[in-house]
Amino acid sequence: MNVAADPVLQALVFAVDTTRGQMSVTLSVNGAVITGVLVSAEEYAAAVVAQIRRSRAGNGEGEGLEDFFTPVAEQARERRERHTAASLAGGSAPEPELPAYLHLIDAFTVTGDHLPQGPGATWRIRADDVSGWSVNPISAPGRRDS
């Protein structure tokens, strides 16, 4: 049974997407606990492209993979620009397009009583897979928290 996404979480993701902000969050996703920094889809796409480029540095493997992430960034940018234009035009604001996905950088799956050290992973998670969430991060030494 697929449960609908939490509209409050979607509104939070929408706010991050439209302001290109960041916020530390902890999520329960299909039984796993994930903590990281919620970012806009644009920032997520840029982070993935940077990871792809670093992983293929000098060997040419994976060329063109970053092209798959261009539409993610473009759709997010267009959504943000439509929202900004509608806000600037005044009148009643159109109903926001609530995102179906949320994006994390510097994210860790929490296991046991400690977190891994070093940089975290980049995650794209369906909003309707999140069963619980908090804006409080689970911290580890040397970790960047917003």
PDB file of C-alpha atoms in Angstrom:
ATOM      1  CA  MET A   1       0.000   0.000   0.000  1.00  0.00           C
ATOM      2  CA  ASN A   2       1.473   3.302  -1.086  1.00  0.00           C
ATOM      3  CA  VAL A   3       0.699   6.164   1.297  1.00  0.00           C
ATOM      4  CA  ALA A   4       0.530   9.726   0.008  1.00  0.00           C
ATOM      5  CA  ALA A   5       3.442  12.010   0.800  1.00  0.00           C
ATOM      6  CA  ASP A   6       3.231  14.278   3.836  1.00  0.00           C
ATOM      7  CA  PRO A   7       2.068  17.656   2.478  1.00  0.00           C
ATOM      8  CA  VAL A   8       4.014  19.490   5.212  1.00  0.00           C
ATOM      9  CA  LEU A   9       7.235  17.761   4.133  1.00  0.00           C
ATOM     10  CA  GLN A  10       6.425  18.561   0.499  1.00  0.00           C
ATOM     11  CA  ALA A  11       5.854  22.218   1.427  1.00  0.00           C
ATOM     12  CA  LEU A  12       9.229  22.273   3.182  1.00  0.00           C
ATOM     13  CA  VAL A  13      10.912  20.761   0.116  1.00  0.00           C
ATOM     14  CA  PHE A  14       9.081  23.278  -2.098  1.00  0.00           C
ATOM     15  CA  ALA A  15      10.381  26.136   0.080  1.00  0.00           C
ATOM     16  CA  VAL A  16      13.958  24.823  -0.154  1.00  0.00           C
ATOM     17  CA  ASP A  17      13.597  24.338  -3.921  1.00  0.00           C
ATOM     18  CA  THR A  18      12.202  27.818  -4.574  1.00  0.00           C
ATOM     19  CA  THR A  19      14.693  29.649  -2.355  1.00  0.00           C
ATOM     20  CA  ARG A  20      17.666  27.388  -3.158  1.00  0.00           C
ATOM     21  CA  GLY A  21      18.131  27.112   0.587  1.00  0.00           C
ATOM     22  CA  GLN A  22      19.440  24.265   2.718  1.00  0.00           C
ATOM     23  CA  MET A  23      18.231  22.576   5.887  1.00  0.00           C
ATOM     24  CA  SER A  24      19.540  19.670   7.940  1.00  0.00           C
ATOM     25  CA  VAL A  25      16.986  16.878   8.233  1.00  0.00           C
ATOM     26  CA  THR A  26      16.627  13.334   9.484  1.00  0.00           C
ATOM     27  CA  LEU A  27      14.250  11.028   7.609  1.00  0.00           C
ATOM     28  CA  SER A  28      12.742   7.602   8.098  1.00  0.00           C
ATOM     29  CA  VAL A  29      12.639   6.021   4.636  1.00  0.00           C
ATOM     30  CA  ASN A  30      11.327   2.476   4.243  1.00  0.00           C
ATOM     31  CA  GLY A  31      12.628   1.590   7.706  1.00  0.00           C
ATOM     32  CA  ALA A  32      16.056   3.220   7.271  1.00  0.00           C
ATOM     33  CA  VAL A  33      17.079   6.403   9.062  1.00  0.00           C
ATOM     34  CA  ILE A  34      18.902   8.902   6.842  1.00  0.00           C
ATOM     35  CA  THR A  35      20.311  12.222   7.996  1.00  0.00           C
ATOM     36  CA  GLY A  36      21.711  14.918   5.733  1.00  0.00           C
ATOM     37  CA  VAL A  37      21.273  18.357   4.235  1.00  0.00           C
ATOM     38  CA  LEU A  38      18.067  18.990   2.271  1.00  0.00           C
ATOM     39  CA  VAL A  39      18.902  21.018  -0.861  1.00  0.00           C
ATOM     40  CA  SER A  40      17.164  22.199  -4.002  1.00  0.00           C
ATOM     41  CA  ALA A  41      16.904  19.885  -6.985  1.00  0.00           C
ATOM     42  CA  GLU A  42      19.258  22.262  -8.796  1.00  0.00           C
ATOM     43  CA  GLU A  43      21.959  21.895  -6.146  1.00  0.00           C
ATOM     44  CA  TYR A  44      21.426  18.125  -6.076  1.00  0.00           C
ATOM     45  CA  ALA A  45      21.891  17.858  -9.848  1.00  0.00           C
ATOM     46  CA  ALA A  46      25.050  19.976  -9.678  1.00  0.00           C
ATOM     47  CA  ALA A  47      26.428  17.764  -6.879  1.00  0.00           C
ATOM     48  CA  VAL A  48      25.758  14.574  -8.865  1.00  0.00           C
ATOM     49  CA  VAL A  49      27.374  16.004 -11.997  1.00  0.00           C
ATOM     50  CA  ALA A  50      30.436  16.996  -9.934  1.00  0.00           C
ATOM     51  CA  GLN A  51      30.626  13.453  -8.491  1.00  0.00           C
ATOM     52  CA  ILE A  52      30.383  11.933 -11.970  1.00  0.00           C
ATOM     53  CA  ARG A  53      33.142  14.190 -13.255  1.00  0.00           C
ATOM     54  CA  ARG A  54      35.404  13.381 -10.283  1.00  0.00           C
ATOM     55  CA  SER A  55      34.843   9.646 -10.692  1.00  0.00           C
ATOM     56  CA  ARG A  56      35.811   9.668 -14.353  1.00  0.00           C
ATOM     57  CA  ALA A  57      38.693  12.131 -14.025  1.00  0.00           C
ATOM     58  CA  GLY A  58      41.044  11.478 -16.878  1.00  0.00           C
ATOM     59  CA  ASN A  59      39.671   8.115 -17.999  1.00  0.00           C
ATOM     60  CA  GLY A  60      36.743   9.287 -20.149  1.00  0.00           C
ATOM     61  CA  GLU A  61      34.388   6.676 -18.690  1.00  0.00           C
ATOM     62  CA  GLY A  62      30.848   7.809 -18.055  1.00  0.00           C
ATOM     63  CA  GLU A  63      30.937  10.654 -20.543  1.00  0.00           C
ATOM     64  CA  GLY A  64      27.462  11.963 -21.148  1.00  0.00           C
ATOM     65  CA  LEU A  65      26.059  10.650 -17.849  1.00  0.00           C
ATOM     66  CA  GLU A  66      25.743  14.186 -16.542  1.00  0.00           C
ATOM     67  CA  ASP A  67      23.268  14.869 -19.385  1.00  0.00           C
ATOM     68  CA  PHE A  68      20.711  12.766 -17.511  1.00  0.00           C
ATOM     69  CA  PHE A  69      20.762  15.272 -14.644  1.00  0.00           C
ATOM     70  CA  THR A  70      20.358  18.408 -16.749  1.00  0.00           C
ATOM     71  CA  PRO A  71      16.544  17.985 -16.992  1.00  0.00           C
ATOM     72  CA  VAL A  72      16.302  17.654 -13.186  1.00  0.00           C
ATOM     73  CA  ALA A  73      18.025  21.007 -12.752  1.00  0.00           C
ATOM     74  CA  GLU A  74      16.098  22.644 -15.604  1.00  0.00           C
ATOM     75  CA  GLN A  75      12.693  21.523 -14.291  1.00  0.00           C
ATOM     76  CA  ALA A  76      13.559  22.774 -10.806  1.00  0.00           C
ATOM     77  CA  ARG A  77      14.797  26.105 -12.179  1.00  0.00           C
ATOM     78  CA  GLU A  78      11.633  26.539 -14.275  1.00  0.00           C
ATOM     79  CA  ARG A  79       9.431  25.707 -11.274  1.00  0.00           C
ATOM     80  CA  ARG A  80      11.360  28.237  -9.130  1.00  0.00           C
ATOM     81  CA  GLU A  81      11.140  30.922 -11.837  1.00  0.00           C
ATOM     82  CA  ARG A  82       7.368  30.382 -12.299  1.00  0.00           C
ATOM     83  CA  HIS A  83       6.872  30.700  -8.546  1.00  0.00           C
ATOM     84  CA  THR A  84       9.028  33.849  -8.373  1.00  0.00           C
ATOM     85  CA  ALA A  85       7.230  35.430 -11.344  1.00  0.00           C
ATOM     86  CA  ALA A  86       3.823  34.684  -9.839  1.00  0.00           C
ATOM     87  CA  SER A  87       4.894  36.152  -6.480  1.00  0.00           C
ATOM     88  CA  LEU A  88       6.217  39.313  -8.125  1.00  0.00           C
ATOM     89  CA  ALA A  89       3.064  39.722 -10.249  1.00  0.00           C
ATOM     90  CA  GLY A  90       0.966  40.081  -7.116  1.00  0.00           C
ATOM     91  CA  GLY A  91      -2.595  38.927  -6.817  1.00  0.00           C
ATOM     92  CA  SER A  92      -3.365  35.475  -5.558  1.00  0.00           C
ATOM     93  CA  ALA A  93      -0.485  33.050  -5.656  1.00  0.00           C
ATOM     94  CA  PRO A  94      -1.020  29.948  -7.754  1.00  0.00           C
ATOM     95  CA  GLU A  95      -1.179  26.601  -6.011  1.00  0.00           C
ATOM     96  CA  PRO A  96       2.422  25.435  -5.525  1.00  0.00           C
ATOM     97  CA  GLU A  97       3.637  22.417  -7.464  1.00  0.00           C
ATOM     98  CA  LEU A  98       4.517  20.161  -4.543  1.00  0.00           C
ATOM     99  CA  PRO A  99       7.634  18.138  -5.341  1.00  0.00           C
ATOM    100  CA  ALA A 100       7.493  14.364  -5.611  1.00  0.00           C
ATOM    101  CA  TYR A 101      11.187  14.011  -4.666  1.00  0.00           C
ATOM    102  CA  LEU A 102      13.485  15.466  -2.072  1.00  0.00           C
ATOM    103  CA  HIS A 103      17.237  15.800  -2.401  1.00  0.00           C
ATOM    104  CA  LEU A 104      19.975  15.412   0.187  1.00  0.00           C
ATOM    105  CA  ILE A 105      23.683  16.047   0.128  1.00  0.00           C
ATOM    106  CA  ASP A 106      26.184  15.057   2.811  1.00  0.00           C
ATOM    107  CA  ALA A 107      23.766  12.307   3.846  1.00  0.00           C
ATOM    108  CA  PHE A 108      24.373   9.220   5.970  1.00  0.00           C
ATOM    109  CA  THR A 109      22.352   6.115   6.694  1.00  0.00           C
ATOM    110  CA  VAL A 110      22.254   5.832  10.473  1.00  0.00           C
ATOM    111  CA  THR A 111      23.236   2.387  11.737  1.00  0.00           C
ATOM    112  CA  GLY A 112      23.981   1.489  15.300  1.00  0.00           C
ATOM    113  CA  ASP A 113      25.096   4.251  17.607  1.00  0.00           C
ATOM    114  CA  HIS A 114      27.484   6.148  15.323  1.00  0.00           C
ATOM    115  CA  LEU A 115      27.737   7.803  11.923  1.00  0.00           C
ATOM    116  CA  PRO A 116      30.428   7.268   9.321  1.00  0.00           C
ATOM    117  CA  GLN A 117      33.166   9.905   9.107  1.00  0.00           C
ATOM    118  CA  GLY A 118      33.950  11.988   6.051  1.00  0.00           C
ATOM    119  CA  PRO A 119      31.727  13.296   3.307  1.00  0.00           C
ATOM    120  CA  GLY A 120      28.262  11.872   3.026  1.00  0.00           C
ATOM    121  CA  ALA A 121      26.346  10.665   0.000  1.00  0.00           C
ATOM    122  CA  THR A 122      23.971  12.421  -2.382  1.00  0.00           C
ATOM    123  CA  TRP A 123      20.416  11.067  -2.232  1.00  0.00           C
ATOM    124  CA  ARG A 124      17.197  11.506  -4.241  1.00  0.00           C
ATOM    125  CA  ILE A 125      14.223  10.153  -2.284  1.00  0.00           C
ATOM    126  CA  ARG A 126      10.565   9.894  -3.246  1.00  0.00           C
ATOM    127  CA  ALA A 127       8.554  12.034  -0.854  1.00  0.00           C
ATOM    128  CA  ASP A 128       5.914   9.318  -0.497  1.00  0.00           C
ATOM    129  CA  ASP A 129       8.589   6.879   0.775  1.00  0.00           C
ATOM    130  CA  VAL A 130       9.268   9.082   3.818  1.00  0.00           C
ATOM    131  CA  SER A 131       7.273   7.868   6.806  1.00  0.00           C
ATOM    132  CA  GLY A 132       8.706  10.304   9.347  1.00  0.00           C
ATOM    133  CA  TRP A 133      11.055  13.259   9.437  1.00  0.00           C
ATOM    134  CA  SER A 134      12.624  15.918  11.603  1.00  0.00           C
ATOM    135  CA  VAL A 135      14.486  19.143  10.934  1.00  0.00           C
ATOM    136  CA  ASN A 136      16.951  18.125  13.639  1.00  0.00           C
ATOM    137  CA  PRO A 137      20.086  16.510  12.236  1.00  0.00           C
ATOM    138  CA  ILE A 138      21.901  13.607  13.802  1.00  0.00           C
ATOM    139  CA  SER A 139      25.417  14.982  14.116  1.00  0.00           C
ATOM    140  CA  ALA A 140      28.848  13.455  13.773  1.00  0.00           C
ATOM    141  CA  PRO A 141      32.250  15.049  14.389  1.00  0.00           C
ATOM    142  CA  GLY A 142      33.422  17.136  11.445  1.00  0.00           C
ATOM    143  CA  ARG A 143      30.002  17.182   9.830  1.00  0.00           C
ATOM    144  CA  ARG A 144      28.559  20.312   8.206  1.00  0.00           C
ATOM    145  CA  ASP A 145      25.165  21.153   9.730  1.00  0.00           C
ATOM    146  CA  SER A 146      22.936  23.972   8.531  1.00  0.00           C
TER     147      SER A 146
END
